[in-house]
Coordinates of N, CA, C and O in Angstrom, one line a residue:
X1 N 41.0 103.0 9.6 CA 40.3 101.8 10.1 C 39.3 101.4 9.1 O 38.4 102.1 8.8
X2 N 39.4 100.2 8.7 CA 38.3 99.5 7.8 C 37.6 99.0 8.1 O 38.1 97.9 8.3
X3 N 35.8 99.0 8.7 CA 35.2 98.3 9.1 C 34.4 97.0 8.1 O 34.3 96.8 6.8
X4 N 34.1 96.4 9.0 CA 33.1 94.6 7.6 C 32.1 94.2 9.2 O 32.3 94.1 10.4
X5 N 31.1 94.1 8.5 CA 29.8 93.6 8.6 C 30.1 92.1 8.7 O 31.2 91.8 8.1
X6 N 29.6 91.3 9.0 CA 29.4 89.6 8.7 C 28.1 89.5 8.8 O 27.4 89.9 9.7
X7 N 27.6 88.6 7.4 CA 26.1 88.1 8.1 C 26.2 86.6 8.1 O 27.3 86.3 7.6
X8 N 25.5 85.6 8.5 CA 25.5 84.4 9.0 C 24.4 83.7 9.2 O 23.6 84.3 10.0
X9 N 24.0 82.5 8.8 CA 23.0 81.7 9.5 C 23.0 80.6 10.0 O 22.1 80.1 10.6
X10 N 24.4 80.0 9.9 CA 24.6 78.5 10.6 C 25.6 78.8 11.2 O 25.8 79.9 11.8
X11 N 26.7 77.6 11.1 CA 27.6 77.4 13.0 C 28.3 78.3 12.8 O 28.8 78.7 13.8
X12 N 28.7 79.2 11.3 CA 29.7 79.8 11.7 C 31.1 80.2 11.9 O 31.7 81.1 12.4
X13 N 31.4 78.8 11.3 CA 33.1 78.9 10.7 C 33.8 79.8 10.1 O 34.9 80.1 10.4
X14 N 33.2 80.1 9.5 CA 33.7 81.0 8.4 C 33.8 82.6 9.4 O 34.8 83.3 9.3
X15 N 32.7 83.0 10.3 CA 32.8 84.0 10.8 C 33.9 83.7 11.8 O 34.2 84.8 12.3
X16 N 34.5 83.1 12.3 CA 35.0 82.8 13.4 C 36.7 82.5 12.6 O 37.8 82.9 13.2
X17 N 36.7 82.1 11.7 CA 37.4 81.9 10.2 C 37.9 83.8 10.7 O 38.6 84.3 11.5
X18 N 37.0 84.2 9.4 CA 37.4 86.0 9.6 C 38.0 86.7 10.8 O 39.0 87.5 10.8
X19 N 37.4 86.3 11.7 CA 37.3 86.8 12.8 C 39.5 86.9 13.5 O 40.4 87.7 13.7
X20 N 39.3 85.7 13.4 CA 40.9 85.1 13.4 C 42.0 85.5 13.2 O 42.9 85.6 14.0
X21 N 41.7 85.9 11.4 CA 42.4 86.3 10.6 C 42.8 87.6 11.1 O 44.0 87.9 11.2
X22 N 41.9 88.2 11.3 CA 42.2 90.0 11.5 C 42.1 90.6 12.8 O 42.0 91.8 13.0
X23 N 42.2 89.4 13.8 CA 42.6 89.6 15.1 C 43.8 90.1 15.3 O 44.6 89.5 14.6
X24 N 44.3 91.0 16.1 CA 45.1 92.4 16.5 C 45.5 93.0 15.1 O 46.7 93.3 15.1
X25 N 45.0 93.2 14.1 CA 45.5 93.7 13.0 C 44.4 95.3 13.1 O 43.3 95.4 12.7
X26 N 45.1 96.0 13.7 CA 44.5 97.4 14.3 C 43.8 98.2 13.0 O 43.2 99.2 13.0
X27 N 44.1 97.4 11.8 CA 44.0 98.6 10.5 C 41.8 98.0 10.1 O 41.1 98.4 9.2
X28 N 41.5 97.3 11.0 CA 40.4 96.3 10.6 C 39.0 96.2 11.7 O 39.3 95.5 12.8
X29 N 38.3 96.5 11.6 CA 37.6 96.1 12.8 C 36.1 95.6 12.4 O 35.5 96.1 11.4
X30 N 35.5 94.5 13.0 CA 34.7 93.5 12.7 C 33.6 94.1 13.4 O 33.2 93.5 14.4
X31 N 32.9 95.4 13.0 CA 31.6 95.8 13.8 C 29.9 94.8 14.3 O 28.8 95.1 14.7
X32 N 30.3 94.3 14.1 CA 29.6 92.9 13.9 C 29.0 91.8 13.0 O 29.1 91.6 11.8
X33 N 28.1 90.9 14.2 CA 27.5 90.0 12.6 C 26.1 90.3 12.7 O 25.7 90.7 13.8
X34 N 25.1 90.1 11.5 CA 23.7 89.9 11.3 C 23.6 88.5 11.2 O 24.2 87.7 10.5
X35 N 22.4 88.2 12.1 CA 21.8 86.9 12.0 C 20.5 86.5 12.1 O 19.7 86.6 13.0
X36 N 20.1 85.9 10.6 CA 18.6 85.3 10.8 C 18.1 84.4 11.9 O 17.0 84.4 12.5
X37 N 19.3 83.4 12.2 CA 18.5 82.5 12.9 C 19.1 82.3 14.5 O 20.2 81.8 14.7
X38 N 18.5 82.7 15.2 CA 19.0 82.9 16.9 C 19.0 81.4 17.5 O 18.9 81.2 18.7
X39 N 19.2 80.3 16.7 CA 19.1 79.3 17.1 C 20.7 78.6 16.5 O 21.1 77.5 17.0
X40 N 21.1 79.0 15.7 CA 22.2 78.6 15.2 C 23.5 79.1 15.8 O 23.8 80.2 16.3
X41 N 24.2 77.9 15.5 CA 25.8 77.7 16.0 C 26.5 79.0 16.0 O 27.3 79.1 17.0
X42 N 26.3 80.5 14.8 CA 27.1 81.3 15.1 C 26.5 82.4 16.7 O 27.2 83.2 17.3
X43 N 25.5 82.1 16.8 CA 25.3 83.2 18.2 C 26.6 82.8 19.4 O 27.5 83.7 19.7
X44 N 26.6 81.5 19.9 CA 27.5 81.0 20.5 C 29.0 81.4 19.7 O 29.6 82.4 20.2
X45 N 29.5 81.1 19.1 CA 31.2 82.1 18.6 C 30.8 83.3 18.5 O 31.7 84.0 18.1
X46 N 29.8 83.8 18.8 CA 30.1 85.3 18.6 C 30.0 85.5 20.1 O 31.1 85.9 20.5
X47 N 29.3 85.4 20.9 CA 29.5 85.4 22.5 C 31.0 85.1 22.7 O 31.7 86.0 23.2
X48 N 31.6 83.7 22.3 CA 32.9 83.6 22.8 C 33.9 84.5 22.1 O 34.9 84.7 22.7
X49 N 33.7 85.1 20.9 CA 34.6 85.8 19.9 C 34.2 87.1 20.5 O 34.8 88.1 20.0
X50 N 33.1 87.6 21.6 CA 33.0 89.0 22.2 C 32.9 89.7 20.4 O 33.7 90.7 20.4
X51 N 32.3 89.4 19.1 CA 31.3 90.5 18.6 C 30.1 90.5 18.8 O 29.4 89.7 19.4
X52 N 29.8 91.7 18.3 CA 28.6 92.2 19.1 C 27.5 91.6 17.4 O 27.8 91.9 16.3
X53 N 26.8 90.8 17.6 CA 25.6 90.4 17.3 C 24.2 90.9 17.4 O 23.7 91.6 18.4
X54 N 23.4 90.5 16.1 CA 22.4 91.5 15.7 C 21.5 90.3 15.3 O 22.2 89.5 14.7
X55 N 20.3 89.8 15.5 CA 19.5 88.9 15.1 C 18.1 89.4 14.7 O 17.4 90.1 15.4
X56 N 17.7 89.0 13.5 CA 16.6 89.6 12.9 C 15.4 88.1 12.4 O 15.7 86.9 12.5
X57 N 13.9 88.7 11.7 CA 13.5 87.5 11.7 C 12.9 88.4 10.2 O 12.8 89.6 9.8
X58 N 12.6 86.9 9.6 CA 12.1 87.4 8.4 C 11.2 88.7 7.9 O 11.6 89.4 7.0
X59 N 10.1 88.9 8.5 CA 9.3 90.1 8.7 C 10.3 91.7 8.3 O 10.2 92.5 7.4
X60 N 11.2 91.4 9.7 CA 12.4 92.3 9.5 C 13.1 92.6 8.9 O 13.5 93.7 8.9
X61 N 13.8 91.6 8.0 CA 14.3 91.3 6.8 C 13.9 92.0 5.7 O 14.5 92.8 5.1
X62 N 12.5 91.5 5.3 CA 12.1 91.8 4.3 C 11.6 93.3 4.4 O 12.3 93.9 3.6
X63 N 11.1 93.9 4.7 CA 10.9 95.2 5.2 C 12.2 96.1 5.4 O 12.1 97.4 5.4
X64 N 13.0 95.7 5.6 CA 14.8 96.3 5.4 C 14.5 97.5 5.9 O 15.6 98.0 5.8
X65 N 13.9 98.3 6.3 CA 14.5 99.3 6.9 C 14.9 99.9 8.0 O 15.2 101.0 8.2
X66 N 15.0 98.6 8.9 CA 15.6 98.8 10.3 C 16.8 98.2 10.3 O 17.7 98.3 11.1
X67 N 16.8 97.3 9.3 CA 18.1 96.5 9.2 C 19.0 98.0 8.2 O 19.9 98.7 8.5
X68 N 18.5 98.1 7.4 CA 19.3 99.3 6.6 C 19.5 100.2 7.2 O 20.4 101.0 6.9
X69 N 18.7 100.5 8.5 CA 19.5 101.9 9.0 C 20.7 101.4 10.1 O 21.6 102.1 10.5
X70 N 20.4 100.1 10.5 CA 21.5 99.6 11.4 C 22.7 99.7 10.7 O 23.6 100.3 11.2
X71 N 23.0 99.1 9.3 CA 24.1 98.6 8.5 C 24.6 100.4 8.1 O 25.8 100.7 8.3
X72 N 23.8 101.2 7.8 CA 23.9 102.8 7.9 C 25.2 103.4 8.8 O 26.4 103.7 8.5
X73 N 24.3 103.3 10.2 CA 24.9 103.8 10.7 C 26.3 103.1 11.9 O 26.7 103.4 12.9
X74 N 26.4 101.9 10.9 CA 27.8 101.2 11.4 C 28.7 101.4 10.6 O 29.8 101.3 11.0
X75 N 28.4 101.8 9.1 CA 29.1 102.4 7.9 C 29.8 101.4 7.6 O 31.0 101.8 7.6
X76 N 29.7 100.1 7.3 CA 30.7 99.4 7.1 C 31.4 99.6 5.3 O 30.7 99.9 4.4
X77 N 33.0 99.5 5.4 CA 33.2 99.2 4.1 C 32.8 98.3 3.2 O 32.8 98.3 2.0
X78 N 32.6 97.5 4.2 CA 32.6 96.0 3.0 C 31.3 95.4 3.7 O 31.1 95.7 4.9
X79 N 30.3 94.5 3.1 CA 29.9 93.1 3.8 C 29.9 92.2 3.4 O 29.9 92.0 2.2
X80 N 30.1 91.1 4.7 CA 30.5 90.1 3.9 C 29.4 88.9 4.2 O 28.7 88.9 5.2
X81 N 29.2 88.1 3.4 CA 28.4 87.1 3.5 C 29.2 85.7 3.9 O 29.7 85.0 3.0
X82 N 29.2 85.3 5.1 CA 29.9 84.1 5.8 C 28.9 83.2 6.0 O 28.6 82.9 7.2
X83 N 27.8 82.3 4.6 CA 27.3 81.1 5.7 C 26.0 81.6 5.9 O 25.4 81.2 6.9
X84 N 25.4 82.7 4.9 CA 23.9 83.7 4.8 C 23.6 82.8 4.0 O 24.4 82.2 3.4
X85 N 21.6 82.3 4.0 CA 21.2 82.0 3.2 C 20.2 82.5 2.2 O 19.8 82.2 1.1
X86 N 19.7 83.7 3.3 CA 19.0 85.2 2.4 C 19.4 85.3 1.5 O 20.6 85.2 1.2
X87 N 18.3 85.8 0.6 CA 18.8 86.8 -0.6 C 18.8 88.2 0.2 O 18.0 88.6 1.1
X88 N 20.0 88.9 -0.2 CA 20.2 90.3 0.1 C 18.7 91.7 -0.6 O 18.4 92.2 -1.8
X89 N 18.4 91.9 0.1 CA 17.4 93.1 0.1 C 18.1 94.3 -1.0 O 19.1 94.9 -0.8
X90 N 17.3 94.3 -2.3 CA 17.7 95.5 -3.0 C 18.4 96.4 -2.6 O 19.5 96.8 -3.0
X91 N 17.5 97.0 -1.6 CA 17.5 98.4 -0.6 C 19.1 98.3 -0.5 O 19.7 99.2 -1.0
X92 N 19.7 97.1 0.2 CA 21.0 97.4 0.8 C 21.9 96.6 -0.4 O 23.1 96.3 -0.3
X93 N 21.4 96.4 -1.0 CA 22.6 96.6 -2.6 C 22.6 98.0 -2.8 O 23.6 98.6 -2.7
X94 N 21.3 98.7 -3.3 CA 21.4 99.7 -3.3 C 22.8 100.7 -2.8 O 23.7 101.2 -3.5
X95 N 22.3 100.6 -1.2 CA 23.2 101.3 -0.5 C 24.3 101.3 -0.2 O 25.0 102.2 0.1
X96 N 24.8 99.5 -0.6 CA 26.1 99.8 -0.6 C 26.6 98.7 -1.6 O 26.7 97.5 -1.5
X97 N 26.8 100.0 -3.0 CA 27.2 99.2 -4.1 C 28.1 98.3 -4.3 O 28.3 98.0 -3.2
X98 N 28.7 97.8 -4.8 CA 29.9 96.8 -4.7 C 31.0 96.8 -3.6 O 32.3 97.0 -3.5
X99 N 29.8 96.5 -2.5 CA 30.3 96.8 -1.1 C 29.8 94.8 -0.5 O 30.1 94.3 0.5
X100 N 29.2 94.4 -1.2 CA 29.0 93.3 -0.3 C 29.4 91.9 -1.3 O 29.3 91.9 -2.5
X101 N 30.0 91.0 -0.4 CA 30.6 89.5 -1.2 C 29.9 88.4 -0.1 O 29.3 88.3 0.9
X102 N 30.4 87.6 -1.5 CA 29.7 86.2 -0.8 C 31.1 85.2 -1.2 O 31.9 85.3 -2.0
X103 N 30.8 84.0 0.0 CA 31.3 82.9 -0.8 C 30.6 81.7 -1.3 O 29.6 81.4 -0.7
X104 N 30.9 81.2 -2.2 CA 30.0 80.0 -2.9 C 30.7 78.5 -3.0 O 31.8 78.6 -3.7
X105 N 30.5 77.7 -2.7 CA 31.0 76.2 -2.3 C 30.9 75.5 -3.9 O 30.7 74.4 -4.2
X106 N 31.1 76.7 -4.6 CA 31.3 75.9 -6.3 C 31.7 76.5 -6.8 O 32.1 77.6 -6.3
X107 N 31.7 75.9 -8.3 CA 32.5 77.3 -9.5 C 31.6 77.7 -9.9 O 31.0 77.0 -10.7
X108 N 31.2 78.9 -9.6 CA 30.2 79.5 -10.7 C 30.0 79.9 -12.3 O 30.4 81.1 -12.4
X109 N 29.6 79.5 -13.1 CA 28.0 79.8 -13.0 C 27.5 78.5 -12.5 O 26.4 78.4 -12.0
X110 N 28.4 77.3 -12.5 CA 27.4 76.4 -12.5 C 27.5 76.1 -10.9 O 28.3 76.5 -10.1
X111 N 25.9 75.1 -10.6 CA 25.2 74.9 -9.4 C 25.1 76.4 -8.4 O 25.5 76.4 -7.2
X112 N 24.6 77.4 -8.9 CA 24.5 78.5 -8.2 C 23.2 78.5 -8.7 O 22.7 77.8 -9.6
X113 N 22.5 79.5 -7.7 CA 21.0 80.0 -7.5 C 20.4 79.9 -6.3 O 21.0 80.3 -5.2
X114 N 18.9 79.4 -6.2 CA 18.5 79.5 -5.3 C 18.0 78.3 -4.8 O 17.1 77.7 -5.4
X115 N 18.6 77.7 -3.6 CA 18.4 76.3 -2.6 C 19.9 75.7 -3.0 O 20.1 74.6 -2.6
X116 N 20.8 76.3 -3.7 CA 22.3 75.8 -3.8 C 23.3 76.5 -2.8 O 23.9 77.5 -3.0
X117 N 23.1 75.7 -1.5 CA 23.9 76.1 -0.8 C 24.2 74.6 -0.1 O 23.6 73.6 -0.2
X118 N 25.5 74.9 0.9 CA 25.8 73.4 1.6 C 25.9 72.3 0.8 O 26.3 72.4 -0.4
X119 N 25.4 71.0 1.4 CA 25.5 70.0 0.8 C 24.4 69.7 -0.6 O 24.5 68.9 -1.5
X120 N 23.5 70.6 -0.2 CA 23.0 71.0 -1.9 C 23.8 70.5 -2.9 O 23.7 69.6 -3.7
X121 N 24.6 71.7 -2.7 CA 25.6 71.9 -4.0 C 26.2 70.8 -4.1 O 26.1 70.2 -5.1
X122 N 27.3 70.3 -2.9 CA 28.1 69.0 -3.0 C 27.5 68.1 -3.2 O 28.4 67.2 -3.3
X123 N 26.2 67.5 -3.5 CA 25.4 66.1 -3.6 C 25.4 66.8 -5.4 O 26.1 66.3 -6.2
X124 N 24.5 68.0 -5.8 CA 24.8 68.2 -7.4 C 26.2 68.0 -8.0 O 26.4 67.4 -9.0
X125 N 27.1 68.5 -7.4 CA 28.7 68.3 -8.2 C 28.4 67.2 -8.4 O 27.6 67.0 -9.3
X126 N 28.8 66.3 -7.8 CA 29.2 64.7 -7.4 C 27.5 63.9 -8.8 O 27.8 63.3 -9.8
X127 N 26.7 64.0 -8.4 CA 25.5 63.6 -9.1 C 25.9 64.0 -10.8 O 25.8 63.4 -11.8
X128 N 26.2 65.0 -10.6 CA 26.4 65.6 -12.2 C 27.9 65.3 -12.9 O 28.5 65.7 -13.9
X129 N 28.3 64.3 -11.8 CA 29.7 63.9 -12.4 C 31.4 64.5 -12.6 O 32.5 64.0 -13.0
X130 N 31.2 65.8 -12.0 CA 32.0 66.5 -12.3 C 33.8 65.7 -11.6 O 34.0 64.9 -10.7
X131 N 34.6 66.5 -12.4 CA 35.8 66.0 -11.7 C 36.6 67.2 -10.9 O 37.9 67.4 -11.1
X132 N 36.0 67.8 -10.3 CA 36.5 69.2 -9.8 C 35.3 70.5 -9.5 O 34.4 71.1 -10.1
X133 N 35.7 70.4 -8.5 CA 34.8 72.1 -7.8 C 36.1 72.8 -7.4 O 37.3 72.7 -7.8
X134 N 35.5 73.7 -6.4 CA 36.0 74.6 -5.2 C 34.8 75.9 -4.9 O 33.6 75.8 -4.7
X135 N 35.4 76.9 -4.8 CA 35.0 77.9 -4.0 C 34.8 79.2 -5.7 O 35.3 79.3 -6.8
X136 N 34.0 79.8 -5.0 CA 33.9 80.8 -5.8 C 33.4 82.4 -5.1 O 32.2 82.6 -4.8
X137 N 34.5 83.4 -4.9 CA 34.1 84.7 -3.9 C 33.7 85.7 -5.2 O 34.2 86.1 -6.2
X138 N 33.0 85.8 -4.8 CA 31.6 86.9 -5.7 C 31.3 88.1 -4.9 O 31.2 88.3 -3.7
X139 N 30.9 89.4 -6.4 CA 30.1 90.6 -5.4 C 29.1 89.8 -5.6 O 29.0 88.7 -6.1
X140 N 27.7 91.1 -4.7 CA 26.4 90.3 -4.5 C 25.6 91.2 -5.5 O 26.1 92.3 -5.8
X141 N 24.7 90.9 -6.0 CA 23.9 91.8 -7.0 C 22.4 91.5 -6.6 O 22.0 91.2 -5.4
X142 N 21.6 91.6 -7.5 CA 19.7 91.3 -7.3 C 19.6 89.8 -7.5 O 18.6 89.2 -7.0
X143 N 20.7 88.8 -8.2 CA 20.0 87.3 -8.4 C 21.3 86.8 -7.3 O 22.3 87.3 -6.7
X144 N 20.7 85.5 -7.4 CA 21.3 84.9 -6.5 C 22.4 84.6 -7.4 O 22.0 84.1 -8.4
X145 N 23.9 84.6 -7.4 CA 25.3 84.1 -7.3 C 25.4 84.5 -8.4 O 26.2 83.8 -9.1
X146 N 24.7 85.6 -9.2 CA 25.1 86.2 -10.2 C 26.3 87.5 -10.4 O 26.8 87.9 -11.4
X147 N 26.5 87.8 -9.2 CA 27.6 89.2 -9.1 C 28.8 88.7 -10.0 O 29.0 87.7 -10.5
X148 N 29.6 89.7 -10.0 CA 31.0 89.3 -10.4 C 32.1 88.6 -9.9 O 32.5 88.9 -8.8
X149 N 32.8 87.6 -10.6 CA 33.6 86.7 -9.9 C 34.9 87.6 -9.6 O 35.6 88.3 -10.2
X150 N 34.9 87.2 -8.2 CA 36.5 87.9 -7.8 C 37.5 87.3 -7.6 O 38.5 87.9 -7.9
X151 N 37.4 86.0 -7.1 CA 38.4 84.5 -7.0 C 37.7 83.3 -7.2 O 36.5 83.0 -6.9
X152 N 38.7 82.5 -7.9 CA 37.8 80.8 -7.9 C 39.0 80.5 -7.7 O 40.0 81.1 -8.2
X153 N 38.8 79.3 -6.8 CA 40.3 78.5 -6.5 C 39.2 77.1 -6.4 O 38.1 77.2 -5.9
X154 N 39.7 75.6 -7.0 CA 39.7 74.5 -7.4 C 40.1 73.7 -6.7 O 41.0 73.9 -5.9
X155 N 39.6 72.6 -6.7 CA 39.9 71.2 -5.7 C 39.4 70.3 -6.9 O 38.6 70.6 -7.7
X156 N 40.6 68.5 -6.8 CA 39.9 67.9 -7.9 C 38.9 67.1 -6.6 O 38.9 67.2 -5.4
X157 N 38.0 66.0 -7.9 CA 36.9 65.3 -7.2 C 37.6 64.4 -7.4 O 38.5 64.4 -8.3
X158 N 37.5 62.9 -6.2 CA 38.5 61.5 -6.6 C 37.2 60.6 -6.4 O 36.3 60.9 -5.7
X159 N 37.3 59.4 -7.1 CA 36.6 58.7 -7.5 C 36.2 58.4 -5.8 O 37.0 58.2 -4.9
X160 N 34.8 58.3 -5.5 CA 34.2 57.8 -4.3 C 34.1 58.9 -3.3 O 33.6 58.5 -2.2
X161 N 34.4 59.9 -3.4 CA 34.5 61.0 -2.6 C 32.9 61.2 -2.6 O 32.1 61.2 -3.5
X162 N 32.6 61.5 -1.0 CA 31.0 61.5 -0.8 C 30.7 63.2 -0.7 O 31.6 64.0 -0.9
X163 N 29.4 63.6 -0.5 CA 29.2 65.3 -0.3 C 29.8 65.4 1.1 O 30.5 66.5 1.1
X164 N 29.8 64.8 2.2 CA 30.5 64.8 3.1 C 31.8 65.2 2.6 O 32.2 66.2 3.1
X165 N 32.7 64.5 1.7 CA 34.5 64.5 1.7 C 34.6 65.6 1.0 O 35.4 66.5 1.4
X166 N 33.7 66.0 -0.3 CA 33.9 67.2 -1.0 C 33.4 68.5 0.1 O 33.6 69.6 -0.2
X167 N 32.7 68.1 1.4 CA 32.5 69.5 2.0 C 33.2 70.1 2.6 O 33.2 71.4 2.7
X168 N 34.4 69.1 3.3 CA 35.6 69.2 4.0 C 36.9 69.9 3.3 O 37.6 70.7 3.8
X169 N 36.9 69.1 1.5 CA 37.7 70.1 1.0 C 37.6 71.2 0.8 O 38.5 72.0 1.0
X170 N 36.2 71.4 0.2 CA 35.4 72.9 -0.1 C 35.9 74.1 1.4 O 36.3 75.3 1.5
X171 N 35.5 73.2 2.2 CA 36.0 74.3 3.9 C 37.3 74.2 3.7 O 37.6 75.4 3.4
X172 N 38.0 73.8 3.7 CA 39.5 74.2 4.1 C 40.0 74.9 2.5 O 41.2 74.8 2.3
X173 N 39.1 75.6 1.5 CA 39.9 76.3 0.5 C 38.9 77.6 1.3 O 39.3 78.7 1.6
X174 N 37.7 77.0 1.6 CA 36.9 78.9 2.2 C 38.1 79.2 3.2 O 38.5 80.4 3.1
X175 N 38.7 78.5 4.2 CA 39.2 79.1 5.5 C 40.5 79.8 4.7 O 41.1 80.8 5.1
X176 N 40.8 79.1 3.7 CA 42.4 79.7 3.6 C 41.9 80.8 2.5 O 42.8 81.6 2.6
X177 N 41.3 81.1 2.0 CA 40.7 82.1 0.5 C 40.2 83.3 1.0 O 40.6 84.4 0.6
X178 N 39.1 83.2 2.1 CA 38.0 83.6 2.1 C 39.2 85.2 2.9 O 39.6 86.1 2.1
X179 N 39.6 85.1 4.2 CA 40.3 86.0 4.7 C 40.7 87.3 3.8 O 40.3 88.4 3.7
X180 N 41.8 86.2 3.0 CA 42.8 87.2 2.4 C 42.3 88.2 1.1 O 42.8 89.3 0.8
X181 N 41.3 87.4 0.6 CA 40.4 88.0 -0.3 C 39.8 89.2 0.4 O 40.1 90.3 0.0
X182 N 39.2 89.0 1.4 CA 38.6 90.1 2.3 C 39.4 91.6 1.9 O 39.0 92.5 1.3
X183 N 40.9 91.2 2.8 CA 42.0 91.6 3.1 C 42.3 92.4 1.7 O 42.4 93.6 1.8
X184 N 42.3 91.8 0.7 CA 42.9 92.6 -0.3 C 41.9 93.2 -0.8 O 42.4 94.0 -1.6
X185 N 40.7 93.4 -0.7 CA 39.6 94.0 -1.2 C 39.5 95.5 -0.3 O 39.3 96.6 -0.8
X186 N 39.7 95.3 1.0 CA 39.8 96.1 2.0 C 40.8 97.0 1.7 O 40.7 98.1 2.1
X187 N 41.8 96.7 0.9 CA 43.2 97.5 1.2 C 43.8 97.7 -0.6 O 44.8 98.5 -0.8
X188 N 43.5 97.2 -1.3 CA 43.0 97.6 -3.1 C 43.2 99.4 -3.0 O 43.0 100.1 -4.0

């Protein structure tokens, strides 16, 4: 049995996305999600999705050692980053070395760092002219979106397309990517 972690701070697609994917697939189990913000959209799909949920506040965060002994002793294989806007705590890179991924709503290197997330990033593509994004699944390291690339998959930009249209395409390459990537990383 392969266990994964989810952490999360908004509605949550993406965990509910995962979640999905590896429903009755006995070889997988989704020990829960971490969440900074008890006010956002994923607390509700995890009530209805019946995982068990973990909510922390910055204080706790930053101080990592109650969160590190939680993630300890759930032992997960993998974590994954669905929709986190924390930077990940040394401590738990540390502990679990090229054990945690993210996804990123661009191609990296470029428009990655820190405040490039969401429509961030989709108002920079578009501003900076580009004719094509997508998705980029990364390990996690000490900077922000610097880990190693593990997949990039591409969408073009079309003339007039707003951060709105490119966010819609960007989600429907995470929902189809994001899973199987998991999946093959899990079973590699």
């Amino acid at each position: 049995m392969k266990r994964i972690m989810l952490f999360a701070s908004g509605s949550g697609s993406n965990v509910e996305n995962i979640a999905q994917y590896f429903e009755g697939d006995d070889r997988v189990e989704i020990r829960g999600v971490l969440c900074n913000n008890p006010g956002a959209g994923v607390v509700d799909r995890c009530k209805r999705l019946r995982l068990p949920l973990y909510c922390f506040n910055r204080p706790a965060y930053v101080e990592g050692e109650g969160i590190l002994a939680l993630l300890e002793g759930l032992n997960p294989d993998l974590i994954v980053l669905a929709g986190f806007l924390w930077k990940i705590p040394e401590s738990i890179i540390a502990a679990f070395p090229d054990k945690i991924i993210n996804i990123h709503p661009a191609l990296l290197p470029k428009f990655g760092g820190k405040g490039m997330y969401g429509m961030h990033v989709h108002q920079a593509v578009i501003n900076a002219g580009e004719t094509e994004s997508g998705i980029t699944i990364h390990k996690v390291n000490e900077a922000y979106d610097q880990g190693s690339i593990l997949l990039q998959k591409k969408i073009s930009i079309e003339a007039g397309d707003t951060p709105e249209a490119l966010a819609k395409k960007i989600h429907a390459l995470e929902y189809a990517h994001y899973p199987p990537a998991i999946a093959s990383l899990l079973f590699e």
